Structure formats: C-alpha cells, structure tokens
mmCIF file of C-alpha atoms in Angstrom:
data_model
loop_
_atom_site.group_PDB
_atom_site.id
_atom_site.type_symbol
_atom_site.label_atom_id
_atom_site.label_comp_id
_atom_site.label_asym_id
_atom_site.label_seq_id
_atom_site.Cartn_x
_atom_site.Cartn_y
_atom_site.Cartn_z
ATOM 1 C CA SER C 1 -15.676 25.985 -11.639
ATOM 2 C CA GLN C 2 -14.952 22.614 -11.319
ATOM 3 C CA LYS C 3 -18.049 20.410 -12.231
ATOM 4 C CA ILE C 4 -18.894 16.658 -12.699
ATOM 5 C CA GLU C 5 -21.820 15.841 -14.739
ATOM 6 C CA GLN C 6 -23.731 12.643 -14.795
ATOM 7 C CA ASN C 7 -26.958 12.058 -16.840
ATOM 8 C CA SER C 8 -29.644 13.231 -14.398
ATOM 9 C CA GLU C 9 -32.328 11.403 -16.205
ATOM 10 C CA ALA C 10 -32.876 7.654 -14.804
ATOM 11 C CA LEU C 11 -31.760 5.146 -17.598
ATOM 12 C CA ASN C 12 -33.969 2.231 -18.134
ATOM 13 C CA ILE C 13 -32.726 -0.680 -19.780
ATOM 14 C CA GLN C 14 -33.992 -4.239 -20.941
ATOM 15 C CA GLU C 15 -32.373 -7.141 -18.860
ATOM 16 C CA GLY C 16 -29.340 -8.563 -20.857
ATOM 17 C CA LYS C 17 -28.580 -5.316 -22.675
ATOM 18 C CA THR C 18 -25.403 -3.267 -21.950
ATOM 19 C CA ALA C 19 -25.981 -0.081 -19.873
ATOM 20 C CA THR C 20 -23.769 2.558 -20.715
ATOM 21 C CA LEU C 21 -23.300 5.631 -18.106
ATOM 22 C CA THR C 22 -21.596 8.492 -18.416
ATOM 23 C CA CYS C 23 -19.410 10.901 -16.712
ATOM 24 C CA ASN C 24 -18.040 14.410 -17.667
ATOM 25 C CA TYR C 25 -15.900 16.813 -15.905
ATOM 26 C CA THR C 26 -14.618 20.456 -16.493
ATOM 27 C CA ASN C 27 -11.778 22.252 -14.818
ATOM 28 C CA TYR C 28 -10.373 19.236 -13.431
ATOM 29 C CA SER C 29 -7.125 17.648 -13.760
ATOM 30 C CA PRO C 30 -7.721 14.527 -12.263
ATOM 31 C CA ALA C 31 -5.165 11.708 -12.097
ATOM 32 C CA TYR C 32 -7.887 8.884 -11.075
ATOM 33 C CA LEU C 33 -11.624 8.475 -11.460
ATOM 34 C CA GLN C 34 -13.551 6.111 -9.354
ATOM 35 C CA TRP C 35 -17.086 4.467 -9.717
ATOM 36 C CA TYR C 36 -19.526 3.741 -6.817
ATOM 37 C CA ARG C 37 -22.894 2.229 -6.703
ATOM 38 C CA GLN C 38 -25.351 3.446 -4.402
ATOM 39 C CA ASP C 39 -28.745 1.677 -3.181
ATOM 40 C CA PRO C 40 -31.435 3.712 -1.911
ATOM 41 C CA GLY C 41 -30.950 4.676 1.676
ATOM 42 C CA ARG C 42 -27.702 3.028 1.775
ATOM 43 C CA GLY C 43 -24.024 4.456 1.533
ATOM 44 C CA PRO C 44 -22.076 3.972 -1.942
ATOM 45 C CA VAL C 45 -19.912 0.730 -2.641
ATOM 46 C CA PHE C 46 -16.820 1.325 -4.658
ATOM 47 C CA LEU C 47 -16.860 -0.401 -7.926
ATOM 48 C CA LEU C 48 -13.859 0.419 -10.257
ATOM 49 C CA LEU C 49 -10.659 2.910 -10.188
ATOM 50 C CA ILE C 50 -9.115 3.922 -13.328
ATOM 51 C CA ARG C 51 -5.881 5.878 -13.597
ATOM 52 C CA GLU C 52 -5.484 8.678 -16.002
ATOM 53 C CA ASN C 53 -2.553 6.603 -18.205
ATOM 54 C CA GLU C 54 -5.249 3.595 -18.265
ATOM 55 C CA LYS C 55 -7.816 3.829 -21.385
ATOM 56 C CA GLU C 56 -9.683 1.018 -19.780
ATOM 57 C CA LYS C 57 -10.402 -1.330 -16.788
ATOM 58 C CA ARG C 58 -12.644 -4.354 -16.444
ATOM 59 C CA LYS C 59 -13.982 -6.164 -13.618
ATOM 60 C CA GLU C 60 -16.424 -8.833 -14.272
ATOM 61 C CA ARG C 61 -19.258 -7.492 -16.256
ATOM 62 C CA LEU C 62 -17.854 -4.020 -15.615
ATOM 63 C CA LYS C 63 -15.750 -1.803 -17.985
ATOM 64 C CA VAL C 64 -14.657 1.652 -17.514
ATOM 65 C CA THR C 65 -12.825 4.075 -20.084
ATOM 66 C CA PHE C 66 -11.123 7.200 -19.221
ATOM 67 C CA ASP C 67 -10.467 9.791 -22.077
ATOM 68 C CA THR C 68 -8.715 12.677 -20.721
ATOM 69 C CA THR C 69 -9.076 14.513 -23.642
ATOM 70 C CA LEU C 70 -12.388 14.358 -23.996
ATOM 71 C CA LYS C 71 -12.730 14.752 -20.124
ATOM 72 C CA GLN C 72 -15.271 12.006 -19.690
ATOM 73 C CA SER C 73 -15.537 8.567 -18.295
ATOM 74 C CA LEU C 74 -18.059 5.724 -19.311
ATOM 75 C CA PHE C 75 -19.393 3.134 -17.397
ATOM 76 C CA HIS C 76 -20.556 -0.040 -19.033
ATOM 77 C CA ILE C 77 -22.480 -3.059 -17.616
ATOM 78 C CA THR C 78 -22.804 -6.169 -19.913
ATOM 79 C CA ALA C 79 -25.290 -8.709 -19.725
ATOM 80 C CA SER C 80 -27.189 -6.504 -17.325
ATOM 81 C CA GLN C 81 -29.454 -7.949 -14.677
ATOM 82 C CA PRO C 82 -32.383 -6.606 -12.383
ATOM 83 C CA ALA C 83 -30.087 -6.705 -9.561
ATOM 84 C CA ASP C 84 -27.731 -4.113 -11.441
ATOM 85 C CA SER C 85 -30.545 -1.506 -10.686
ATOM 86 C CA ALA C 86 -29.076 1.116 -8.292
ATOM 87 C CA THR C 87 -27.606 4.469 -8.654
ATOM 88 C CA TYR C 88 -23.913 4.871 -10.054
ATOM 89 C CA LEU C 89 -21.693 7.572 -9.229
ATOM 90 C CA CYS C 90 -18.395 8.501 -10.350
ATOM 91 C CA ALA C 91 -16.088 10.751 -8.476
ATOM 92 C CA LEU C 92 -12.822 12.319 -8.987
ATOM 93 C CA GLU C 93 -9.974 13.025 -6.504
ATOM 94 C CA ARG C 94 -8.868 16.454 -6.305
ATOM 95 C CA LEU C 95 -5.402 17.148 -4.604
ATOM 96 C CA THR C 96 -5.821 20.017 -1.953
ATOM 97 C CA GLY C 97 -3.667 21.551 0.589
ATOM 98 C CA GLY C 98 -6.260 20.044 3.332
ATOM 99 C CA GLY C 99 -5.535 16.727 1.586
ATOM 100 C CA ASN C 100 -7.089 14.643 -1.151
ATOM 101 C CA LYS C 101 -10.940 14.945 -1.593
ATOM 102 C CA LEU C 102 -13.135 13.003 -3.546
ATOM 103 C CA THR C 103 -15.520 15.027 -5.573
ATOM 104 C CA PHE C 104 -18.511 12.918 -6.664
ATOM 105 C CA GLY C 105 -21.073 13.442 -9.517
ATOM 106 C CA THR C 106 -24.681 13.887 -8.988
ATOM 107 C CA GLY C 107 -25.411 9.985 -10.372
ATOM 108 C CA THR C 108 -27.369 8.421 -12.998
ATOM 109 C CA GLN C 109 -30.230 5.867 -11.814
ATOM 110 C CA LEU C 110 -30.349 2.750 -13.500
ATOM 111 C CA LYS C 111 -33.128 0.437 -14.078
ATOM 112 C CA VAL C 112 -32.898 -3.270 -15.425
ATOM 113 C CA GLU C 113 -36.214 -4.184 -16.357
ATOM 114 C CA LEU C 114 -37.383 -7.837 -17.108
ATOM 115 C CA GLY X 1 -12.215 -6.373 5.207
ATOM 116 C CA ALA X 2 -12.361 -2.516 5.277
ATOM 117 C CA VAL X 3 -15.976 -2.389 6.841
ATOM 118 C CA VAL X 4 -17.307 1.006 8.183
ATOM 119 C CA SER X 5 -19.982 0.981 10.620
ATOM 120 C CA GLN X 6 -22.269 4.025 11.343
ATOM 121 C CA HIS X 7 -24.941 4.268 13.940
ATOM 122 C CA PRO X 8 -27.606 5.084 14.446
ATOM 123 C CA SER X 9 -29.226 4.479 10.992
ATOM 124 C CA TRP X 10 -32.244 6.662 11.477
ATOM 125 C CA VAL X 11 -32.729 9.171 13.956
ATOM 126 C CA ILE X 12 -35.893 11.600 14.671
ATOM 127 C CA CYS X 13 -35.342 14.560 17.008
ATOM 128 C CA LYS X 14 -37.092 17.915 17.997
ATOM 129 C CA SER X 15 -35.886 21.144 16.750
ATOM 130 C CA GLY X 16 -33.017 22.753 19.046
ATOM 131 C CA THR X 17 -31.707 19.402 20.072
ATOM 132 C CA SER X 18 -28.490 17.994 19.343
ATOM 133 C CA VAL X 19 -27.896 14.544 17.800
ATOM 134 C CA LYS X 20 -24.575 12.382 17.767
ATOM 135 C CA ILE X 21 -24.193 10.037 14.857
ATOM 136 C CA GLU X 22 -20.995 7.590 15.136
ATOM 137 C CA CYS X 23 -18.828 6.157 12.501
ATOM 138 C CA ARG X 24 -16.554 3.227 13.493
ATOM 139 C CA SER X 25 -13.728 1.581 11.260
ATOM 140 C CA LEU X 26 -14.288 -2.338 12.211
ATOM 141 C CA ASP X 27 -11.347 -4.217 11.152
ATOM 142 C CA PHE X 28 -8.823 -1.324 10.159
ATOM 143 C CA GLN X 29 -7.575 1.980 11.844
ATOM 144 C CA ALA X 30 -8.597 4.928 10.117
ATOM 145 C CA THR X 31 -6.462 7.953 10.612
ATOM 146 C CA THR X 32 -8.717 10.223 8.609
ATOM 147 C CA MET X 33 -12.531 10.061 7.876
ATOM 148 C CA PHE X 34 -14.809 11.978 5.950
ATOM 149 C CA TRP X 35 -18.255 12.872 6.632
ATOM 150 C CA TYR X 36 -20.760 13.776 3.612
ATOM 151 C CA ARG X 37 -24.351 15.024 3.536
ATOM 152 C CA GLN X 38 -26.441 13.970 0.799
ATOM 153 C CA PHE X 39 -29.877 15.640 -0.011
ATOM 154 C CA PRO X 40 -32.676 13.687 -2.139
ATOM 155 C CA LYS X 41 -31.767 12.952 -5.397
ATOM 156 C CA GLN X 42 -28.793 14.751 -5.020
ATOM 157 C CA SER X 43 -24.756 13.971 -4.817
ATOM 158 C CA LEU X 44 -23.271 13.326 -1.732
ATOM 159 C CA MET X 45 -21.376 16.808 -0.675
ATOM 160 C CA LEU X 46 -18.379 16.578 1.598
ATOM 161 C CA MET X 47 -18.792 18.227 4.905
ATOM 162 C CA ALA X 48 -15.477 17.826 6.657
ATOM 163 C CA THR X 49 -12.186 15.701 6.844
ATOM 164 C CA SER X 50 -12.009 14.333 10.418
ATOM 165 C CA ASN X 51 -8.431 13.444 11.756
ATOM 166 C CA GLU X 52 -7.602 11.437 14.674
ATOM 167 C CA GLY X 53 -6.029 13.499 17.266
ATOM 168 C CA SER X 54 -6.183 16.986 15.810
ATOM 169 C CA LYS X 55 -9.309 19.282 14.424
ATOM 170 C CA ALA X 56 -11.470 18.631 11.646
ATOM 171 C CA THR X 57 -11.256 20.312 8.201
ATOM 172 C CA TYR X 58 -14.385 21.960 7.475
ATOM 173 C CA GLU X 59 -15.463 22.840 3.741
ATOM 174 C CA GLN X 60 -16.372 26.184 2.759
ATOM 175 C CA GLY X 61 -20.102 26.765 3.994
ATOM 176 C CA VAL X 62 -20.090 24.472 6.524
ATOM 177 C CA GLU X 63 -20.496 25.689 10.116
ATOM 178 C CA LYS X 64 -17.745 24.086 12.588
ATOM 179 C CA ASP X 65 -19.674 25.207 15.627
ATOM 180 C CA LYS X 66 -23.092 23.469 14.249
ATOM 181 C CA PHE X 67 -21.540 20.276 12.908
ATOM 182 C CA LEU X 68 -19.158 19.021 15.879
ATOM 183 C CA ILE X 69 -16.427 16.221 14.956
ATOM 184 C CA ASN X 70 -14.551 14.509 17.240
ATOM 185 C CA HIS X 71 -12.095 11.860 16.011
ATOM 186 C CA ALA X 72 -10.976 10.191 19.364
ATOM 187 C CA SER X 73 -9.562 6.974 17.954
ATOM 188 C CA LEU X 74 -8.191 5.275 15.159
ATOM 189 C CA THR X 75 -11.300 3.534 14.792
ATOM 190 C CA LEU X 76 -14.053 6.090 15.964
ATOM 191 C CA SER X 77 -15.354 9.746 14.654
ATOM 192 C CA THR X 78 -18.566 11.307 15.557
ATOM 193 C CA LEU X 79 -20.460 13.959 14.274
ATOM 194 C CA THR X 80 -22.734 15.769 16.485
ATOM 195 C CA VAL X 81 -25.529 18.188 14.669
ATOM 196 C CA THR X 82 -26.153 20.837 17.467
ATOM 197 C CA SER X 83 -29.310 22.832 17.997
ATOM 198 C CA ALA X 84 -30.575 20.951 14.914
ATOM 199 C CA HIS X 85 -33.315 22.689 12.731
ATOM 200 C CA PRO X 86 -35.578 21.222 9.969
ATOM 201 C CA GLU X 87 -33.186 22.106 7.366
ATOM 202 C CA ASP X 88 -30.595 20.164 8.787
ATOM 203 C CA SER X 89 -32.759 16.965 7.997
ATOM 204 C CA SER X 90 -30.526 14.844 5.423
ATOM 205 C CA PHE X 91 -28.511 11.682 4.700
ATOM 206 C CA TYR X 92 -25.466 11.697 6.646
ATOM 207 C CA ILE X 93 -22.685 9.308 5.464
ATOM 208 C CA CYS X 94 -19.018 8.888 7.075
ATOM 209 C CA SER X 95 -16.241 6.810 4.928
ATOM 210 C CA ALA X 96 -12.633 6.042 5.190
ATOM 211 C CA ARG X 97 -9.845 4.687 3.350
ATOM 212 C CA GLY X 98 -8.999 1.361 4.227
ATOM 213 C CA GLN X 99 -5.636 0.761 6.529
ATOM 214 C CA GLY X 100 -2.458 0.862 4.647
ATOM 215 C CA SER X 101 -4.074 2.724 1.676
ATOM 216 C CA GLY X 102 -2.155 6.004 0.572
ATOM 217 C CA SER X 103 -4.079 8.995 0.851
ATOM 218 C CA TYR X 104 -4.043 9.391 -2.852
ATOM 219 C CA ASN X 105 -6.103 7.083 -5.313
ATOM 220 C CA SER X 106 -7.390 4.430 -2.899
ATOM 221 C CA PRO X 107 -11.065 3.912 -2.718
ATOM 222 C CA LEU X 108 -13.341 4.829 0.150
ATOM 223 C CA HIS X 109 -15.230 2.623 2.116
ATOM 224 C CA PHE X 110 -18.663 4.034 3.236
ATOM 225 C CA GLY X 111 -20.917 3.418 6.156
ATOM 226 C CA ASN X 112 -24.526 2.887 5.485
ATOM 227 C CA GLY X 113 -25.654 6.493 6.475
ATOM 228 C CA THR X 114 -27.848 7.889 8.933
ATOM 229 C CA ARG X 115 -31.331 9.486 8.219
ATOM 230 C CA LEU X 116 -31.782 12.638 10.108
ATOM 231 C CA THR X 117 -35.127 14.145 10.540
ATOM 232 C CA VAL X 118 -35.670 17.219 12.447
ATOM 233 C CA THR X 119 -39.251 17.803 13.548
#
C-alpha cells in the first residue's frame, strides 16, 4: 500500500539552529511534493512545492530537497525561531480516475526553544 | 488572495442530531473543494471531493449518506454530518485550489477547520 512517513516524534531544537524534517514515501511515483505548516486548531498553510525534476527549492529561510531515488524529501528551516514551532506536513499528489488528490503524511511537530 | 473561510469554527451537538459546516472561497471561484477529517495527532484524511454542480466523490470507507456534501455554487460547499454520534467527533477541514490553478501541482488553501464534539 502507499505510505507517507514522517518522524512521529517531536523535534526540539534551540533557537538559531537549523531544523531538518524528513518525509519518506513508498509505492508512490509523485511528480510533486508539497510541505505545509499546521498550528494547533488551525488548517494547514502551504509553504513550498517541489517538482520531481527539481533537486532543491528555497524560500527565505526554508529549503526543500527531493530525492526520487531515495523516495525522500528533507525540509530545512535555517536560523530557526520560536515562531517556527508548529507541525509540518508533507503531502504527495496522486493522479486517480476521480481527479488529482493530495495525500498527507502524519506530520512532525517542531518546537524551537529559546 | 485565495482565502477559504469555514464556519462554524467549533460546534457541540447532541447525539442523533445533524450539523452543517460551510466552506466558502472568499476571493476566488472553486469548482472543486476537498473535505478532510483529522483526529488528534493524526494526519488529514481525505473524506470526499466536492464538485460544483455535480455529486461529490467519496473516499473508500466514507459513508455518503452520513456525510452529505452540497456544492451549490462556485464559492460554497457544505458538509452535513447527519445523525451524529460521539465517534464523529473530530476536526473537519475544507480546502480548495486557487482560481486559475490547474488541477495538478497547485497548492491547496485550507479553511481553519471546524471542531465537532458530539455528546
């Protein structure tokens, strides 16, 4: 079956350090991978999208890599701040007969401490 | 741009009653909206795809007679949880792709969710 795995354990890091979150998938051949941020009691907010032919994508302090051989994406936040504390979700798009659908991983909770 | 508004943000209802949740695209038209459900510390699970002017497409295991979806206009989709039971208590979130976005590879814009508690 298709699976998207993110580290279920919370990640605690010190302010100013780089946070690295992992997203692994099996039995997918996604052309696109997306990362979202979700705060408690709120809907997810889109952060970055990376295509299969792109190895790396950056946006301000965020960087995403996509390795289709390893079936893995890494999400980096540099110079992390307490305001970056949230749950981060990766999502893969799959093409089905009923239209394209986005499937989410379980998310990794990040806590940036002072 | 691309704001999705969801209402109510929380609701408490008694077992056996029905609850309607509204999802509106405020500054764009959405021919397709998606309804997700999220249990504590779990991922978003797609329940159904709501299509304007036609029937919704439900994911496997989701009862279409229990979760009624109506997409009456290009800016409004509603989810009605009928004969709610405590096990239906969850966080329900709607989403849509921005106007002009292709169906593929474009990001989703989410509402802020509805916390449903059935007592």
